[in-house]
mmCIF file with all atom_site columns, C-alpha atoms in Angstrom:
data_model
loop_
_atom_site.group_PDB
_atom_site.id
_atom_site.type_symbol
_atom_site.label_atom_id
_atom_site.label_alt_id
_atom_site.label_comp_id
_atom_site.label_asym_id
_atom_site.label_entity_id
_atom_site.label_seq_id
_atom_site.pdbx_PDB_ins_code
_atom_site.Cartn_x
_atom_site.Cartn_y
_atom_site.Cartn_z
_atom_site.occupancy
_atom_site.B_iso_or_equiv
_atom_site.pdbx_formal_charge
_atom_site.auth_seq_id
_atom_site.auth_comp_id
_atom_site.auth_asym_id
_atom_site.auth_atom_id
_atom_site.pdbx_PDB_model_num
ATOM 1   C CA . MET Y 1 1   ? 0.000   0.000   0.000  1.00 0.00 ? 1   MET Y CA 1
ATOM 2   C CA . PRO Y 1 2   ? 1.231   3.566   -0.606 1.00 0.00 ? 2   PRO Y CA 1
ATOM 3   C CA . ASP Y 1 3   ? 2.453   5.424   2.485  1.00 0.00 ? 3   ASP Y CA 1
ATOM 4   C CA . GLY Y 1 4   ? 2.668   2.217   4.463  1.00 0.00 ? 4   GLY Y CA 1
ATOM 5   C CA . SER Y 1 5   ? 3.617   4.212   7.540  1.00 0.00 ? 5   SER Y CA 1
ATOM 6   C CA . LEU Y 1 6   ? 0.026   5.419   7.861  1.00 0.00 ? 6   LEU Y CA 1
ATOM 7   C CA . SER Y 1 7   ? -2.087  3.671   10.463 1.00 0.00 ? 7   SER Y CA 1
ATOM 8   C CA . LEU Y 1 8   ? -5.177  1.686   9.521  1.00 0.00 ? 8   LEU Y CA 1
ATOM 9   C CA . PRO Y 1 9   ? -7.579  4.365   10.880 1.00 0.00 ? 9   PRO Y CA 1
ATOM 10  C CA . ALA Y 1 10  ? -5.724  7.073   8.931  1.00 0.00 ? 10  ALA Y CA 1
ATOM 11  C CA . ARG Y 1 11  ? -5.916  5.097   5.692  1.00 0.00 ? 11  ARG Y CA 1
ATOM 12  C CA . LEU Y 1 12  ? -9.622  4.386   6.204  1.00 0.00 ? 12  LEU Y CA 1
ATOM 13  C CA . TYR Y 1 13  ? -10.261 8.100   6.722  1.00 0.00 ? 13  TYR Y CA 1
ATOM 14  C CA . LEU Y 1 14  ? -8.381  9.028   3.541  1.00 0.00 ? 14  LEU Y CA 1
ATOM 15  C CA . LEU Y 1 15  ? -10.252 6.328   1.623  1.00 0.00 ? 15  LEU Y CA 1
ATOM 16  C CA . ALA Y 1 16  ? -13.508 8.091   2.528  1.00 0.00 ? 16  ALA Y CA 1
ATOM 17  C CA . TRP Y 1 17  ? -12.512 11.161  0.485  1.00 0.00 ? 17  TRP Y CA 1
ATOM 18  C CA . ASP Y 1 18  ? -14.063 11.698  -2.949 1.00 0.00 ? 18  ASP Y CA 1
ATOM 19  C CA . THR Y 1 19  ? -11.030 12.851  -4.934 1.00 0.00 ? 19  THR Y CA 1
ATOM 20  C CA . THR Y 1 20  ? -13.198 14.217  -7.756 1.00 0.00 ? 20  THR Y CA 1
ATOM 21  C CA . LYS Y 1 21  ? -15.493 16.407  -5.671 1.00 0.00 ? 21  LYS Y CA 1
ATOM 22  C CA . LEU Y 1 22  ? -12.856 16.886  -2.949 1.00 0.00 ? 22  LEU Y CA 1
ATOM 23  C CA . LYS Y 1 23  ? -15.462 16.059  -0.324 1.00 0.00 ? 23  LYS Y CA 1
ATOM 24  C CA . LEU Y 1 24  ? -15.511 13.594  2.548  1.00 0.00 ? 24  LEU Y CA 1
ATOM 25  C CA . THR Y 1 25  ? -18.208 10.931  2.185  1.00 0.00 ? 25  THR Y CA 1
ATOM 26  C CA . GLY Y 1 26  ? -19.918 8.951   4.914  1.00 0.00 ? 26  GLY Y CA 1
ATOM 27  C CA . GLY Y 1 27  ? -19.920 11.947  7.216  1.00 0.00 ? 27  GLY Y CA 1
ATOM 28  C CA . THR Y 1 28  ? -22.569 10.479  9.518  1.00 0.00 ? 28  THR Y CA 1
ATOM 29  C CA . HIS Y 1 29  ? -20.549 7.385   10.315 1.00 0.00 ? 29  HIS Y CA 1
ATOM 30  C CA . VAL Y 1 30  ? -16.922 7.891   9.285  1.00 0.00 ? 30  VAL Y CA 1
ATOM 31  C CA . HIS Y 1 31  ? -15.971 8.261   12.961 1.00 0.00 ? 31  HIS Y CA 1
ATOM 32  C CA . HIS Y 1 32  ? -17.250 4.731   13.594 1.00 0.00 ? 32  HIS Y CA 1
ATOM 33  C CA . LEU Y 1 33  ? -15.179 3.416   10.682 1.00 0.00 ? 33  LEU Y CA 1
ATOM 34  C CA . VAL Y 1 34  ? -12.057 5.200   11.930 1.00 0.00 ? 34  VAL Y CA 1
ATOM 35  C CA . ARG Y 1 35  ? -12.548 3.902   15.477 1.00 0.00 ? 35  ARG Y CA 1
ATOM 36  C CA . ALA Y 1 36  ? -13.102 0.359   14.174 1.00 0.00 ? 36  ALA Y CA 1
ATOM 37  C CA . GLY Y 1 37  ? -9.839  0.662   12.261 1.00 0.00 ? 37  GLY Y CA 1
ATOM 38  C CA . ALA Y 1 38  ? -7.975  1.794   15.366 1.00 0.00 ? 38  ALA Y CA 1
ATOM 39  C CA . LEU Y 1 39  ? -9.371  -1.053  17.476 1.00 0.00 ? 39  LEU Y CA 1
ATOM 40  C CA . THR Y 1 40  ? -8.499  -3.547  14.757 1.00 0.00 ? 40  THR Y CA 1
ATOM 41  C CA . GLU Y 1 41  ? -4.918  -2.379  14.402 1.00 0.00 ? 41  GLU Y CA 1
ATOM 42  C CA . LEU Y 1 42  ? -4.340  -2.390  18.147 1.00 0.00 ? 42  LEU Y CA 1
ATOM 43  C CA . ALA Y 1 43  ? -5.726  -5.930  18.314 1.00 0.00 ? 43  ALA Y CA 1
ATOM 44  C CA . GLN Y 1 44  ? -3.587  -7.035  15.360 1.00 0.00 ? 44  GLN Y CA 1
ATOM 45  C CA . ARG Y 1 45  ? -0.517  -5.598  17.076 1.00 0.00 ? 45  ARG Y CA 1
ATOM 46  C CA . GLY Y 1 46  ? -1.347  -7.554  20.214 1.00 0.00 ? 46  GLY Y CA 1
ATOM 47  C CA . LEU Y 1 47  ? -1.800  -4.402  22.308 1.00 0.00 ? 47  LEU Y CA 1
ATOM 48  C CA . LEU Y 1 48  ? -5.510  -4.993  22.912 1.00 0.00 ? 48  LEU Y CA 1
ATOM 49  C CA . LYS Y 1 49  ? -6.797  -8.443  23.769 1.00 0.00 ? 49  LYS Y CA 1
ATOM 50  C CA . ASP Y 1 50  ? -10.140 -10.038 24.502 1.00 0.00 ? 50  ASP Y CA 1
ATOM 51  C CA . VAL Y 1 51  ? -10.757 -11.130 28.097 1.00 0.00 ? 51  VAL Y CA 1
ATOM 52  C CA . ASP Y 1 52  ? -14.218 -12.681 28.436 1.00 0.00 ? 52  ASP Y CA 1
ATOM 53  C CA . GLY Y 1 53  ? -15.563 -10.292 25.812 1.00 0.00 ? 53  GLY Y CA 1
ATOM 54  C CA . ILE Y 1 54  ? -13.958 -7.223  27.365 1.00 0.00 ? 54  ILE Y CA 1
ATOM 55  C CA . THR Y 1 55  ? -11.491 -5.016  25.477 1.00 0.00 ? 55  THR Y CA 1
ATOM 56  C CA . THR Y 1 56  ? -8.352  -5.181  27.574 1.00 0.00 ? 56  THR Y CA 1
ATOM 57  C CA . PRO Y 1 57  ? -4.863  -3.652  27.186 1.00 0.00 ? 57  PRO Y CA 1
ATOM 58  C CA . ALA Y 1 58  ? -2.325  -6.466  26.931 1.00 0.00 ? 58  ALA Y CA 1
ATOM 59  C CA . ASP Y 1 59  ? 0.467   -4.487  28.585 1.00 0.00 ? 59  ASP Y CA 1
ATOM 60  C CA . ALA Y 1 60  ? 0.224   -1.484  30.897 1.00 0.00 ? 60  ALA Y CA 1
ATOM 61  C CA . ASP Y 1 61  ? 3.307   -0.019  29.205 1.00 0.00 ? 61  ASP Y CA 1
ATOM 62  C CA . GLY Y 1 62  ? 2.328   -0.951  25.652 1.00 0.00 ? 62  GLY Y CA 1
ATOM 63  C CA . ALA Y 1 63  ? 2.659   1.718   22.962 1.00 0.00 ? 63  ALA Y CA 1
ATOM 64  C CA . THR Y 1 64  ? 2.896   2.042   19.170 1.00 0.00 ? 64  THR Y CA 1
ATOM 65  C CA . GLY Y 1 65  ? 4.507   5.440   18.778 1.00 0.00 ? 65  GLY Y CA 1
ATOM 66  C CA . ASP Y 1 66  ? 1.438   6.568   16.829 1.00 0.00 ? 66  ASP Y CA 1
ATOM 67  C CA . LEU Y 1 67  ? -0.448  9.336   18.635 1.00 0.00 ? 67  LEU Y CA 1
ATOM 68  C CA . VAL Y 1 68  ? -3.873  8.184   17.443 1.00 0.00 ? 68  VAL Y CA 1
ATOM 69  C CA . LEU Y 1 69  ? -3.432  4.542   18.391 1.00 0.00 ? 69  LEU Y CA 1
ATOM 70  C CA . ASP Y 1 70  ? -1.720  5.325   21.676 1.00 0.00 ? 70  ASP Y CA 1
ATOM 71  C CA . GLY Y 1 71  ? -4.457  7.821   22.527 1.00 0.00 ? 71  GLY Y CA 1
ATOM 72  C CA . LEU Y 1 72  ? -7.108  5.117   22.150 1.00 0.00 ? 72  LEU Y CA 1
ATOM 73  C CA . LEU Y 1 73  ? -4.991  2.611   24.049 1.00 0.00 ? 73  LEU Y CA 1
ATOM 74  C CA . GLU Y 1 74  ? -4.760  5.079   26.935 1.00 0.00 ? 74  GLU Y CA 1
ATOM 75  C CA . LEU Y 1 75  ? -8.487  5.794   26.810 1.00 0.00 ? 75  LEU Y CA 1
ATOM 76  C CA . VAL Y 1 76  ? -9.307  2.092   27.069 1.00 0.00 ? 76  VAL Y CA 1
ATOM 77  C CA . ALA Y 1 77  ? -6.814  1.598   29.902 1.00 0.00 ? 77  ALA Y CA 1
ATOM 78  C CA . GLU Y 1 78  ? -8.223  4.490   31.923 1.00 0.00 ? 78  GLU Y CA 1
ATOM 79  C CA . SER Y 1 79  ? -11.895 3.588   31.410 1.00 0.00 ? 79  SER Y CA 1
ATOM 80  C CA . ARG Y 1 80  ? -14.035 0.995   33.128 1.00 0.00 ? 80  ARG Y CA 1
ATOM 81  C CA . PRO Y 1 81  ? -14.225 -2.410  31.400 1.00 0.00 ? 81  PRO Y CA 1
ATOM 82  C CA . ARG Y 1 82  ? -16.281 -2.345  28.210 1.00 0.00 ? 82  ARG Y CA 1
ATOM 83  C CA . LYS Y 1 83  ? -17.054 -4.673  25.331 1.00 0.00 ? 83  LYS Y CA 1
ATOM 84  C CA . TRP Y 1 84  ? -15.656 -4.224  21.818 1.00 0.00 ? 84  TRP Y CA 1
ATOM 85  C CA . LYS Y 1 85  ? -18.997 -3.127  20.388 1.00 0.00 ? 85  LYS Y CA 1
ATOM 86  C CA . THR Y 1 86  ? -19.157 -0.308  22.940 1.00 0.00 ? 86  THR Y CA 1
ATOM 87  C CA . TRP Y 1 87  ? -15.724 0.987   21.958 1.00 0.00 ? 87  TRP Y CA 1
ATOM 88  C CA . VAL Y 1 88  ? -16.702 1.194   18.276 1.00 0.00 ? 88  VAL Y CA 1
ATOM 89  C CA . THR Y 1 89  ? -19.038 4.082   19.137 1.00 0.00 ? 89  THR Y CA 1
ATOM 90  C CA . LEU Y 1 90  ? -18.040 5.438   22.570 1.00 0.00 ? 90  LEU Y CA 1
ATOM 91  C CA . ARG Y 1 91  ? -16.352 8.825   22.123 1.00 0.00 ? 91  ARG Y CA 1
ATOM 92  C CA . ALA Y 1 92  ? -15.439 7.746   18.586 1.00 0.00 ? 92  ALA Y CA 1
ATOM 93  C CA . ARG Y 1 93  ? -15.117 11.351  17.418 1.00 0.00 ? 93  ARG Y CA 1
ATOM 94  C CA . VAL Y 1 94  ? -12.101 11.708  19.716 1.00 0.00 ? 94  VAL Y CA 1
ATOM 95  C CA . THR Y 1 95  ? -10.240 9.233   17.506 1.00 0.00 ? 95  THR Y CA 1
ATOM 96  C CA . LEU Y 1 96  ? -11.523 10.921  14.336 1.00 0.00 ? 96  LEU Y CA 1
ATOM 97  C CA . ASP Y 1 97  ? -10.327 14.333  15.538 1.00 0.00 ? 97  ASP Y CA 1
ATOM 98  C CA . ALA Y 1 98  ? -6.920  12.868  16.388 1.00 0.00 ? 98  ALA Y CA 1
ATOM 99  C CA . VAL Y 1 99  ? -6.617  11.272  12.937 1.00 0.00 ? 99  VAL Y CA 1
ATOM 100 C CA . ARG Y 1 100 ? -7.490  14.526  11.168 1.00 0.00 ? 100 ARG Y CA 1
ATOM 101 C CA . ALA Y 1 101 ? -5.047  16.525  13.271 1.00 0.00 ? 101 ALA Y CA 1
ATOM 102 C CA . GLN Y 1 102 ? -2.316  13.968  12.585 1.00 0.00 ? 102 GLN Y CA 1
ATOM 103 C CA . LEU Y 1 103 ? -2.971  13.949  8.828  1.00 0.00 ? 103 LEU Y CA 1
ATOM 104 C CA . ALA Y 1 104 ? -2.987  17.753  8.760  1.00 0.00 ? 104 ALA Y CA 1
ATOM 105 C CA . ALA Y 1 105 ? 0.331   17.865  10.608 1.00 0.00 ? 105 ALA Y CA 1
ATOM 106 C CA . ASP Y 1 106 ? 1.804   15.419  8.080  1.00 0.00 ? 106 ASP Y CA 1
ATOM 107 C CA . GLY Y 1 107 ? 0.519   17.364  5.067  1.00 0.00 ? 107 GLY Y CA 1
ATOM 108 C CA . TYR Y 1 108 ? -2.204  15.007  3.860  1.00 0.00 ? 108 TYR Y CA 1
ATOM 109 C CA . LEU Y 1 109 ? -4.903  17.506  4.847  1.00 0.00 ? 109 LEU Y CA 1
ATOM 110 C CA . ARG Y 1 110 ? -4.983  21.279  5.033  1.00 0.00 ? 110 ARG Y CA 1
ATOM 111 C CA . ALA Y 1 111 ? -6.719  22.795  8.049  1.00 0.00 ? 111 ALA Y CA 1
ATOM 112 C CA . GLU Y 1 112 ? -8.717  25.953  7.369  1.00 0.00 ? 112 GLU Y CA 1
ATOM 113 C CA . LYS Y 1 113 ? -9.955  27.910  10.362 1.00 0.00 ? 113 LYS Y CA 1
ATOM 114 C CA . LYS Y 1 114 ? -13.393 29.519  10.269 1.00 0.00 ? 114 LYS Y CA 1
ATOM 115 C CA . ARG Y 1 115 ? -16.093 30.793  12.604 1.00 0.00 ? 115 ARG Y CA 1
ATOM 116 C CA . VAL Y 1 116 ? -19.570 29.288  12.836 1.00 0.00 ? 116 VAL Y CA 1
ATOM 117 C CA . PHE Y 1 117 ? -22.238 32.018  12.879 1.00 0.00 ? 117 PHE Y CA 1
ATOM 118 C CA . GLY Y 1 118 ? -19.314 34.411  12.846 1.00 0.00 ? 118 GLY Y CA 1
ATOM 119 C CA . VAL Y 1 119 ? -18.598 33.611  16.502 1.00 0.00 ? 119 VAL Y CA 1
ATOM 120 C CA . PHE Y 1 120 ? -17.602 30.028  17.303 1.00 0.00 ? 120 PHE Y CA 1
ATOM 121 C CA . PRO Y 1 121 ? -14.143 28.952  16.067 1.00 0.00 ? 121 PRO Y CA 1
ATOM 122 C CA . SER Y 1 122 ? -14.095 25.819  13.919 1.00 0.00 ? 122 SER Y CA 1
ATOM 123 C CA . VAL Y 1 123 ? -11.789 24.021  11.504 1.00 0.00 ? 123 VAL Y CA 1
ATOM 124 C CA . ASP Y 1 124 ? -12.524 22.666  8.037  1.00 0.00 ? 124 ASP Y CA 1
ATOM 125 C CA . TYR Y 1 125 ? -10.200 20.065  6.559  1.00 0.00 ? 125 TYR Y CA 1
ATOM 126 C CA . VAL Y 1 126 ? -9.338  20.005  2.863  1.00 0.00 ? 126 VAL Y CA 1
ATOM 127 C CA . LEU Y 1 127 ? -7.645  17.115  1.089  1.00 0.00 ? 127 LEU Y CA 1
ATOM 128 C CA . ALA Y 1 128 ? -4.133  18.249  0.154  1.00 0.00 ? 128 ALA Y CA 1
ATOM 129 C CA . ARG Y 1 129 ? -2.589  15.109  -1.355 1.00 0.00 ? 129 ARG Y CA 1
ATOM 130 C CA . VAL Y 1 130 ? -5.077  13.783  -3.906 1.00 0.00 ? 130 VAL Y CA 1
ATOM 131 C CA . PRO Y 1 131 ? -2.588  11.503  -5.736 1.00 0.00 ? 131 PRO Y CA 1
ATOM 132 C CA . VAL Y 1 132 ? -1.813  9.665   -2.493 1.00 0.00 ? 132 VAL Y CA 1
ATOM 133 C CA . VAL Y 1 133 ? -5.493  8.916   -1.881 1.00 0.00 ? 133 VAL Y CA 1
ATOM 134 C CA . GLU Y 1 134 ? -6.020  7.818   -5.478 1.00 0.00 ? 134 GLU Y CA 1
ATOM 135 C CA . ALA Y 1 135 ? -3.040  5.463   -5.210 1.00 0.00 ? 135 ALA Y CA 1
ATOM 136 C CA . LEU Y 1 136 ? -4.366  4.141   -1.901 1.00 0.00 ? 136 LEU Y CA 1
ATOM 137 C CA . ARG Y 1 137 ? -7.749  3.468   -3.481 1.00 0.00 ? 137 ARG Y CA 1
ATOM 138 C CA . GLU Y 1 138 ? -6.202  1.719   -6.475 1.00 0.00 ? 138 GLU Y CA 1
ATOM 139 C CA . GLU Y 1 139 ? -4.120  -0.557  -4.245 1.00 0.00 ? 139 GLU Y CA 1
ATOM 140 C CA . ALA Y 1 140 ? -7.176  -1.337  -2.116 1.00 0.00 ? 140 ALA Y CA 1
ATOM 141 C CA . ARG Y 1 141 ? -9.181  -2.184  -5.222 1.00 0.00 ? 141 ARG Y CA 1
ATOM 142 C CA . GLN Y 1 142 ? -6.498  -4.651  -6.259 1.00 0.00 ? 142 GLN Y CA 1
ATOM 143 C CA . VAL Y 1 143 ? -6.787  -6.327  -2.853 1.00 0.00 ? 143 VAL Y CA 1
ATOM 144 C CA . LEU Y 1 144 ? -10.558 -6.504  -3.335 1.00 0.00 ? 144 LEU Y CA 1
ATOM 145 C CA . GLU Y 1 145 ? -10.520 -7.779  -6.905 1.00 0.00 ? 145 GLU Y CA 1
ATOM 146 C CA . GLY Y 1 146 ? -7.378  -9.933  -6.993 1.00 0.00 ? 146 GLY Y CA 1
ATOM 147 C CA . PRO Y 1 147 ? -5.638  -11.681 -8.655 1.00 0.00 ? 147 PRO Y CA 1
ATOM 148 C CA . LEU Y 1 148 ? -3.430  -11.879 -5.536 1.00 0.00 ? 148 LEU Y CA 1
ATOM 149 C CA . PRO Y 1 149 ? -4.715  -14.741 -3.361 1.00 0.00 ? 149 PRO Y CA 1
ATOM 150 C CA . VAL Y 1 150 ? -6.146  -13.698 -0.015 1.00 0.00 ? 150 VAL Y CA 1
ATOM 151 C CA . SER Y 1 151 ? -3.518  -15.782 1.770  1.00 0.00 ? 151 SER Y CA 1
ATOM 152 C CA . ALA Y 1 152 ? -0.831  -13.472 0.335  1.00 0.00 ? 152 ALA Y CA 1
ATOM 153 C CA . VAL Y 1 153 ? -2.541  -10.247 1.498  1.00 0.00 ? 153 VAL Y CA 1
ATOM 154 C CA . GLY Y 1 154 ? -1.161  -8.575  4.635  1.00 0.00 ? 154 GLY Y CA 1
ATOM 155 C CA . ASP Y 1 155 ? -3.477  -8.474  7.652  1.00 0.00 ? 155 ASP Y CA 1
ATOM 156 C CA . ARG Y 1 156 ? -3.729  -4.670  7.749  1.00 0.00 ? 156 ARG Y CA 1
ATOM 157 C CA . ASP Y 1 157 ? -4.444  -4.464  4.004  1.00 0.00 ? 157 ASP Y CA 1
ATOM 158 C CA . ALA Y 1 158 ? -7.091  -7.160  4.414  1.00 0.00 ? 158 ALA Y CA 1
ATOM 159 C CA . ALA Y 1 159 ? -8.654  -5.239  7.303  1.00 0.00 ? 159 ALA Y CA 1
ATOM 160 C CA . LEU Y 1 160 ? -8.643  -1.996  5.304  1.00 0.00 ? 160 LEU Y CA 1
ATOM 161 C CA . VAL Y 1 161 ? -10.707 -3.531  2.510  1.00 0.00 ? 161 VAL Y CA 1
ATOM 162 C CA . ALA Y 1 162 ? -12.974 -5.572  4.800  1.00 0.00 ? 162 ALA Y CA 1
ATOM 163 C CA . LEU Y 1 163 ? -13.855 -2.579  6.995  1.00 0.00 ? 163 LEU Y CA 1
ATOM 164 C CA . ALA Y 1 164 ? -14.270 -0.139  4.098  1.00 0.00 ? 164 ALA Y CA 1
ATOM 165 C CA . ALA Y 1 165 ? -16.643 -2.562  2.371  1.00 0.00 ? 165 ALA Y CA 1
ATOM 166 C CA . ALA Y 1 166 ? -18.579 -3.240  5.578  1.00 0.00 ? 166 ALA Y CA 1
ATOM 167 C CA . ALA Y 1 167 ? -18.990 0.504   6.117  1.00 0.00 ? 167 ALA Y CA 1
ATOM 168 C CA . GLU Y 1 168 ? -20.489 0.789   2.613  1.00 0.00 ? 168 GLU Y CA 1
ATOM 169 C CA . LEU Y 1 169 ? -17.862 3.367   1.672  1.00 0.00 ? 169 LEU Y CA 1
ATOM 170 C CA . ARG Y 1 170 ? -19.116 4.579   -1.704 1.00 0.00 ? 170 ARG Y CA 1
ATOM 171 C CA . THR Y 1 171 ? -15.776 6.122   -2.613 1.00 0.00 ? 171 THR Y CA 1
ATOM 172 C CA . PHE Y 1 172 ? -14.319 2.622   -2.567 1.00 0.00 ? 172 PHE Y CA 1
ATOM 173 C CA . VAL Y 1 173 ? -16.959 0.087   -3.567 1.00 0.00 ? 173 VAL Y CA 1
ATOM 174 C CA . SER Y 1 174 ? -20.554 0.204   -4.832 1.00 0.00 ? 174 SER Y CA 1
ATOM 175 C CA . GLY Y 1 175 ? -23.441 -1.830  -3.448 1.00 0.00 ? 175 GLY Y CA 1
ATOM 176 C CA . LYS Y 1 176 ? -23.391 -3.987  -6.580 1.00 0.00 ? 176 LYS Y CA 1
ATOM 177 C CA . GLU Y 1 177 ? -19.691 -4.667  -6.143 1.00 0.00 ? 177 GLU Y CA 1
ATOM 178 C CA . ARG Y 1 178 ? -20.151 -5.587  -2.480 1.00 0.00 ? 178 ARG Y CA 1
ATOM 179 C CA . LYS Y 1 179 ? -22.463 -8.366  -3.634 1.00 0.00 ? 179 LYS Y CA 1
ATOM 180 C CA . GLN Y 1 180 ? -20.129 -9.317  -6.473 1.00 0.00 ? 180 GLN Y CA 1
ATOM 181 C CA . TYR Y 1 181 ? -17.131 -9.686  -4.159 1.00 0.00 ? 181 TYR Y CA 1
ATOM 182 C CA . LYS Y 1 182 ? -19.039 -10.881 -1.097 1.00 0.00 ? 182 LYS Y CA 1
ATOM 183 C CA . ASP Y 1 183 ? -17.081 -14.137 -0.745 1.00 0.00 ? 183 ASP Y CA 1
ATOM 184 C CA . ARG Y 1 184 ? -13.699 -12.433 -1.121 1.00 0.00 ? 184 ARG Y CA 1
ATOM 185 C CA . ILE Y 1 185 ? -14.667 -9.749  1.410  1.00 0.00 ? 185 ILE Y CA 1
ATOM 186 C CA . GLU Y 1 186 ? -15.523 -12.501 3.898  1.00 0.00 ? 186 GLU Y CA 1
ATOM 187 C CA . GLU Y 1 187 ? -12.179 -14.166 3.197  1.00 0.00 ? 187 GLU Y CA 1
ATOM 188 C CA . LEU Y 1 188 ? -10.395 -10.844 3.731  1.00 0.00 ? 188 LEU Y CA 1
ATOM 189 C CA . THR Y 1 189 ? -12.224 -10.419 7.036  1.00 0.00 ? 189 THR Y CA 1
ATOM 190 C CA . GLU Y 1 190 ? -10.948 -13.837 8.096  1.00 0.00 ? 190 GLU Y CA 1
ATOM 191 C CA . ARG Y 1 191 ? -7.470  -12.889 6.896  1.00 0.00 ? 191 ARG Y CA 1
ATOM 192 C CA . SER Y 1 192 ? -7.573  -9.753  9.073  1.00 0.00 ? 192 SER Y CA 1
ATOM 193 C CA . GLY Y 1 193 ? -7.537  -11.948 12.158 1.00 0.00 ? 193 GLY Y CA 1
ATOM 194 C CA . ALA Y 1 194 ? -5.322  -14.725 10.827 1.00 0.00 ? 194 ALA Y CA 1
ATOM 195 C CA . ALA Y 1 195 ? -2.589  -14.218 13.436 1.00 0.00 ? 195 ALA Y CA 1
ATOM 196 C CA . ALA Y 1 196 ? -4.553  -16.002 16.154 1.00 0.00 ? 196 ALA Y CA 1
ATOM 197 C CA . PRO Y 1 197 ? -7.936  -17.719 16.634 1.00 0.00 ? 197 PRO Y CA 1
ATOM 198 C CA . ALA Y 1 198 ? -8.906  -15.231 19.367 1.00 0.00 ? 198 ALA Y CA 1
ATOM 199 C CA . LEU Y 1 199 ? -8.120  -12.322 17.048 1.00 0.00 ? 199 LEU Y CA 1
ATOM 200 C CA . LYS Y 1 200 ? -10.603 -13.593 14.455 1.00 0.00 ? 200 LYS Y CA 1
ATOM 201 C CA . LYS Y 1 201 ? -13.375 -13.289 17.027 1.00 0.00 ? 201 LYS Y CA 1
ATOM 202 C CA . VAL Y 1 202 ? -12.315 -9.744  17.885 1.00 0.00 ? 202 VAL Y CA 1
ATOM 203 C CA . ILE Y 1 203 ? -12.194 -8.657  14.224 1.00 0.00 ? 203 ILE Y CA 1
ATOM 204 C CA . GLN Y 1 204 ? -15.666 -10.096 13.615 1.00 0.00 ? 204 GLN Y CA 1
ATOM 205 C CA . GLU Y 1 205 ? -17.070 -8.369  16.697 1.00 0.00 ? 205 GLU Y CA 1
ATOM 206 C CA . VAL Y 1 206 ? -15.591 -4.998  15.738 1.00 0.00 ? 206 VAL Y CA 1
ATOM 207 C CA . ARG Y 1 207 ? -16.808 -5.356  12.142 1.00 0.00 ? 207 ARG Y CA 1
ATOM 208 C CA . THR Y 1 208 ? -20.324 -6.353  13.224 1.00 0.00 ? 208 THR Y CA 1
ATOM 209 C CA . ALA Y 1 209 ? -20.534 -3.496  15.736 1.00 0.00 ? 209 ALA Y CA 1
ATOM 210 C CA . MET Y 1 210 ? -19.408 -1.036  13.073 1.00 0.00 ? 210 MET Y CA 1
ATOM 211 C CA . ILE Y 1 211 ? -22.037 -2.276  10.614 1.00 0.00 ? 211 ILE Y CA 1
ATOM 212 C CA . VAL Y 1 212 ? -24.735 -1.764  13.272 1.00 0.00 ? 212 VAL Y CA 1
ATOM 213 C CA . ALA Y 1 213 ? -23.432 1.736   14.049 1.00 0.00 ? 213 ALA Y CA 1
ATOM 214 C CA . VAL Y 1 214 ? -23.174 2.679   10.368 1.00 0.00 ? 214 VAL Y CA 1
ATOM 215 C CA . THR Y 1 215 ? -26.702 1.425   9.661  1.00 0.00 ? 215 THR Y CA 1
ATOM 216 C CA . ALA Y 1 216 ? -28.110 3.369   12.627 1.00 0.00 ? 216 ALA Y CA 1
ATOM 217 C CA . ALA Y 1 217 ? -26.250 6.548   11.634 1.00 0.00 ? 217 ALA Y CA 1
ATOM 218 C CA . SER Y 1 218 ? -27.374 6.259   8.003  1.00 0.00 ? 218 SER Y CA 1
ATOM 219 C CA . SER Y 1 219 ? -30.995 5.693   9.050  1.00 0.00 ? 219 SER Y CA 1
ATOM 220 C CA . ALA Y 1 220 ? -30.899 8.696   11.366 1.00 0.00 ? 220 ALA Y CA 1
ATOM 221 C CA . GLY Y 1 221 ? -29.421 10.836  8.608  1.00 0.00 ? 221 GLY Y CA 1
ATOM 222 C CA . ALA Y 1 222 ? -32.081 9.722   6.143  1.00 0.00 ? 222 ALA Y CA 1
ATOM 223 C CA . SER Y 1 223 ? -34.849 10.451  8.637  1.00 0.00 ? 223 SER Y CA 1
ATOM 224 C CA . SER Y 1 224 ? -33.594 13.949  9.420  1.00 0.00 ? 224 SER Y CA 1
ATOM 225 C CA . GLY Y 1 225 ? -33.110 14.635  5.747  1.00 0.00 ? 225 GLY Y CA 1
ATOM 226 C CA . GLY Y 1 226 ? -36.618 13.547  4.951  1.00 0.00 ? 226 GLY Y CA 1
#
């Protein structure tokens, strides 16, 4: 994948950008997708583990060196015990804000300050590195379509595609294509947790919780729009 140093939540966020309209899609639920990506990567790295269904730090001193991932790891450690599905939504915008700030600092986004109603300070983010996102999308499409066998796909690349498809990210895959590649998406989901049997359960739980959150957010958005 291009810019392999980017975390899974950062790549999922960039994948949500429409590089033609220069607009972020999935605004009602992108924070759930980003949080799911962060949980998945921490689990894949062995820094979060499942203890009787509870999301649990594996090491009190564990760290990745990535501000976004370490911020979530600290939040989980300092909070009361909760299940994976709770962490997909609980304070998910904290992780989204951290991802955007990180990407802006690294030059992938441009932060533009403004005032809401001419009073309240706010920040708009603009995509600054379109070619990077287009390359990321092309690489992800190759993972989705093949011909590389799923067994040869890295676990983070598999998780990127599986989560983006589950979140119904229109900038990446259409509804028709989700049906077309349904079996491969399931295989990629399995591949995401291939490192250990317990990890497969975690990945499935995070993915399922994200789908529920995305569906609820989309329904709420449709209702308010109607």
